PDB file of C-alpha atoms in Angstrom:
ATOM      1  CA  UNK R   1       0.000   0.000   0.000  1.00 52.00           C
ATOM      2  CA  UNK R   2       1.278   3.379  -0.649  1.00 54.00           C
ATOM      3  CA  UNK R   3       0.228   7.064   0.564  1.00 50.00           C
ATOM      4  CA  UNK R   4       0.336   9.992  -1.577  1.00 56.00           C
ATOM      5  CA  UNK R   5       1.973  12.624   0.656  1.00 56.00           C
ATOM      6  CA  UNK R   6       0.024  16.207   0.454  1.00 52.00           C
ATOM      7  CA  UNK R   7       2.091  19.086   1.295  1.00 49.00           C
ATOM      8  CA  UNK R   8       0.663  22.295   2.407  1.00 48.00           C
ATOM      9  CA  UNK R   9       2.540  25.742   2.670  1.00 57.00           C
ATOM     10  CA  UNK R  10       1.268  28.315   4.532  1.00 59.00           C
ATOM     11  CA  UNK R  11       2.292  31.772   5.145  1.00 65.00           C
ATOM     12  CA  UNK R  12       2.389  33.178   8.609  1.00 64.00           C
ATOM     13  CA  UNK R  13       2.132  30.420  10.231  1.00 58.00           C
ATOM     14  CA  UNK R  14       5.294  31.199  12.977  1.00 67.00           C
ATOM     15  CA  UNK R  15       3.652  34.169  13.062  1.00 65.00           C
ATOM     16  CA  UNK R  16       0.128  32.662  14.204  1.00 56.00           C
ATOM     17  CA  UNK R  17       2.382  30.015  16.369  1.00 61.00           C
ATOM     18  CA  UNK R  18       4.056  32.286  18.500  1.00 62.00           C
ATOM     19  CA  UNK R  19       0.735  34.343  19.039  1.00 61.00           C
ATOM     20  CA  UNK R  20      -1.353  31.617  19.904  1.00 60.00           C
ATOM     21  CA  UNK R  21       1.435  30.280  22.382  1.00 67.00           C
ATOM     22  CA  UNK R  22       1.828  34.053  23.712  1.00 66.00           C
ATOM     23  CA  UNK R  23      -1.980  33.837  24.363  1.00 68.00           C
ATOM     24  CA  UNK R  24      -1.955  30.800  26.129  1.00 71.00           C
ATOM     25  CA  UNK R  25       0.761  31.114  28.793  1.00 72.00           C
ATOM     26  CA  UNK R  26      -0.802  34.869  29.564  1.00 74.00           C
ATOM     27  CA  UNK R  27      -3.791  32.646  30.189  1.00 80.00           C
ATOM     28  CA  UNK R  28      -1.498  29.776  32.195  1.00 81.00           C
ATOM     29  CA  UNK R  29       0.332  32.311  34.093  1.00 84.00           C
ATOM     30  CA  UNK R  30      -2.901  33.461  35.055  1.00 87.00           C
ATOM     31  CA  UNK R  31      -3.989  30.319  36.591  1.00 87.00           C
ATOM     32  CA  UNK R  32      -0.553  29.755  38.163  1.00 88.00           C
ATOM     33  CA  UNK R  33      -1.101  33.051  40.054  1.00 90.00           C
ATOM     34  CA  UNK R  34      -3.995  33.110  41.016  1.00 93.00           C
ATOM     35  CA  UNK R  35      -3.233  30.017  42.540  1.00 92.00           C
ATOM     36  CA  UNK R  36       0.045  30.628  44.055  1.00 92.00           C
ATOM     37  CA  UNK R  37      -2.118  33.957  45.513  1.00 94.00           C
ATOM     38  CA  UNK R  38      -4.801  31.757  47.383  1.00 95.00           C
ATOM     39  CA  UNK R  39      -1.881  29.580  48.713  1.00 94.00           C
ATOM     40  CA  UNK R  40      -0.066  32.787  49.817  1.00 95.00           C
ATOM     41  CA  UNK R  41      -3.635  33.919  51.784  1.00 95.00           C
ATOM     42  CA  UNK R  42      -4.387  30.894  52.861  1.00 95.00           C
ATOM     43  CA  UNK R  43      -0.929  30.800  54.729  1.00 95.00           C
ATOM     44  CA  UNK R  44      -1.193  34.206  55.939  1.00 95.00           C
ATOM     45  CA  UNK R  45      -4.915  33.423  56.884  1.00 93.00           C
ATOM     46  CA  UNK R  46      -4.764  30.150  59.642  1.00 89.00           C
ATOM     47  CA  UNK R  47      -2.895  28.331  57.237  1.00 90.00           C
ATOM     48  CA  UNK R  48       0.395  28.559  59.380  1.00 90.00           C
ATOM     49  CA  UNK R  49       0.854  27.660  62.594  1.00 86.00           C
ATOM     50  CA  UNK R  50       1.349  30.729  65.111  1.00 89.00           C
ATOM     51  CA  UNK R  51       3.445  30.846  68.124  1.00 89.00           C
ATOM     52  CA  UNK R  52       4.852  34.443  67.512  1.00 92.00           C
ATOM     53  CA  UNK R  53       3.549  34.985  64.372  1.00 92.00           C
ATOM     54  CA  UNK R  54       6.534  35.559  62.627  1.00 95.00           C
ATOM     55  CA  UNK R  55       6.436  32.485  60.338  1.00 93.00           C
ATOM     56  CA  UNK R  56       3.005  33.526  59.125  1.00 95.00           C
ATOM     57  CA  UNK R  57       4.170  36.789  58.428  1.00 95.00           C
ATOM     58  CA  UNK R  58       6.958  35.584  56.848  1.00 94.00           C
ATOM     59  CA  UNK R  59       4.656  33.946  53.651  1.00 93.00           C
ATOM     60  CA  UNK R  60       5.491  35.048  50.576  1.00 92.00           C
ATOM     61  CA  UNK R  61       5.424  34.293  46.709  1.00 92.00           C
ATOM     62  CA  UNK R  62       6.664  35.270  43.413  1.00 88.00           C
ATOM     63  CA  UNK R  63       4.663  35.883  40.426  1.00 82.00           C
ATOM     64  CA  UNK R  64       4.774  33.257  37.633  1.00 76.00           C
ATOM     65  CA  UNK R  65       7.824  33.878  35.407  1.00 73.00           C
ATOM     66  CA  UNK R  66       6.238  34.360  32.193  1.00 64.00           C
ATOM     67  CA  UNK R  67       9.343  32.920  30.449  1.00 71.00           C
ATOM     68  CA  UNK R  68       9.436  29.792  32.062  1.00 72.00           C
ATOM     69  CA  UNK R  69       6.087  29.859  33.772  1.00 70.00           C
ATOM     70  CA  UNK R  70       6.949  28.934  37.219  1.00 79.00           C
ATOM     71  CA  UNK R  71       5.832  30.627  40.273  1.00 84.00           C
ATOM     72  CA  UNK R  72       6.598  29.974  44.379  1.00 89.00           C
ATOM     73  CA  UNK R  73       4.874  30.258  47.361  1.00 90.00           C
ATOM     74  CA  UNK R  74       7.252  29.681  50.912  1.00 90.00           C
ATOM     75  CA  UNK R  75       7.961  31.202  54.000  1.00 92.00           C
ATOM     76  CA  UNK R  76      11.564  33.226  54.807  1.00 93.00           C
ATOM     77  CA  UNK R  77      11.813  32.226  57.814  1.00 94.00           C
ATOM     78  CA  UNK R  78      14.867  29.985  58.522  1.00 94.00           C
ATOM     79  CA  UNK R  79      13.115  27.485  60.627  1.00 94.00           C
ATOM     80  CA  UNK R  80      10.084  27.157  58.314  1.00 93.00           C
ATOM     81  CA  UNK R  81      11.589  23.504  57.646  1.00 93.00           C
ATOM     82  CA  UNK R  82      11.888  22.342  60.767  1.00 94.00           C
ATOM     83  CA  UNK R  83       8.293  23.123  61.071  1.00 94.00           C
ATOM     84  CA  UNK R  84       6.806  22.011  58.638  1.00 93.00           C
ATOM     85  CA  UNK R  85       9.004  18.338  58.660  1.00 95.00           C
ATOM     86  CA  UNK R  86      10.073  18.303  61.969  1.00 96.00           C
ATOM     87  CA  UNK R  87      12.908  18.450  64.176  1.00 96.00           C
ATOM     88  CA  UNK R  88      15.360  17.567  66.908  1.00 96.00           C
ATOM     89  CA  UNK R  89      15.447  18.865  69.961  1.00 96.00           C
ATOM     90  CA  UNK R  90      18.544  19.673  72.146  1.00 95.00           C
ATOM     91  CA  UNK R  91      17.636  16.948  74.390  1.00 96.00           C
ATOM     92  CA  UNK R  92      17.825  14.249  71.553  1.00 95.00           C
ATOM     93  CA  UNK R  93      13.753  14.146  71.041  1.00 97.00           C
ATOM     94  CA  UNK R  94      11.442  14.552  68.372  1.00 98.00           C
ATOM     95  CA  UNK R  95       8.769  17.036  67.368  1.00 96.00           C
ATOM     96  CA  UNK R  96       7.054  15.476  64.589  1.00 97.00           C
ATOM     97  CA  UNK R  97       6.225  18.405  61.412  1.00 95.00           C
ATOM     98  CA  UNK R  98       3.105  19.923  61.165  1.00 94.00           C
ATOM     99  CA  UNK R  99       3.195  19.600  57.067  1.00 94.00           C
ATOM    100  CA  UNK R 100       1.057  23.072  56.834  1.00 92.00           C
ATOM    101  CA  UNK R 101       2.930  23.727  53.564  1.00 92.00           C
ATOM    102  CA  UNK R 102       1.977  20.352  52.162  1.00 93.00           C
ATOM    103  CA  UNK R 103      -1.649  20.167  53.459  1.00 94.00           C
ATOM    104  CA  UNK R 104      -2.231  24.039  51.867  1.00 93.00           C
ATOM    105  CA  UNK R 105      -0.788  22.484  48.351  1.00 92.00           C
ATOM    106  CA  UNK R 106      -2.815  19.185  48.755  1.00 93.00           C
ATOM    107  CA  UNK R 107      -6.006  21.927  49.473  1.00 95.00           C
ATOM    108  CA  UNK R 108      -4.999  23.892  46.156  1.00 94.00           C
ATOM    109  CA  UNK R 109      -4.042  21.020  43.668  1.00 93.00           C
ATOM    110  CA  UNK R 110      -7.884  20.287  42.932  1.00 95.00           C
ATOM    111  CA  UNK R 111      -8.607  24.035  42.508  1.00 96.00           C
ATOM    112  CA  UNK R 112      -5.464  24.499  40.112  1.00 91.00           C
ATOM    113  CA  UNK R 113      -6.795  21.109  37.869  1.00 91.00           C
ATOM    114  CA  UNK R 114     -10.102  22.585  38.009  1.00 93.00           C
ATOM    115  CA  UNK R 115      -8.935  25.680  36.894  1.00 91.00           C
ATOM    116  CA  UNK R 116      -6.071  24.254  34.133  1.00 86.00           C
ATOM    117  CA  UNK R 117      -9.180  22.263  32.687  1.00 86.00           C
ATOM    118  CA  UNK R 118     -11.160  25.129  31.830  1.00 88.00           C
ATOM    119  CA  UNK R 119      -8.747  27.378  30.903  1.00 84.00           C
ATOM    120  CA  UNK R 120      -7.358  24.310  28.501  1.00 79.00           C
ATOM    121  CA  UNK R 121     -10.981  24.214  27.378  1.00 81.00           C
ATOM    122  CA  UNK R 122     -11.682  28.071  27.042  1.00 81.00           C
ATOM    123  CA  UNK R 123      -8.399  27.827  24.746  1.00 73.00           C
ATOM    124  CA  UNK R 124      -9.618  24.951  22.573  1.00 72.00           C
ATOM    125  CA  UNK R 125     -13.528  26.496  22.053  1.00 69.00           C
TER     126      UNK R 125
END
């Protein structure tokens, strides 16, 4: 069996690439921070734990990289770790992490695939 190949040339079609790709990660970078912001007020809203405060206040993000599309959400605070995975004490004991980090993704991930899917669909209607 044999296939006749068809070739097709069309003009401006870089062009139409690169805008429809421009398009799309304004739209992704979107998603990616509005996300990243509900993580940041969820952390700054009860989703930290508080003994002075000063982890809380120490959330913070970046907004997505448009170039690259990546974003963060994290805490400045040098012992953020140790809280959120545990730690030593001086005595040779554990305190076990709280995992407030990982429980405020887990709470986002739906929302961000929820919000990926329609945007994914909004770009394909």
């Amino acid at each position: 069996m044999s296939y006749d190949l068809v070739t097709v040339e069309w003009e401006g079609i870089d062009k139409l690439a690169a805008a429809l790709k421009r398009g799309s990660q304004v739209k992704l970078d979107a998603v990616l921070a509005k996300n990243l912001t509900e993580m940041h007020n969820r952390a700054k809203n009860g989703g930290t734990p508080v003994d002075s405060g000063e982890l809380r206040q120490s959330a913070g993000m970046t907004r997505p990289d448009t170039a690259d599309g990546t974003g963060e959400m994290g805490y400045t605070k040098e012992y953020g770790p140790h809280v959120e995975f545990g730690h030593r004490t001086k005595d040779g004991g554990w305190v076990p992490g709280q995992h407030f980090l990982k429980k405020n993704l887990e709470t986002q991930m739906p929302v961000f695939k929820a919000d990926l899917e329609e945007t994914v669909r909004k770009l394909c209607d």
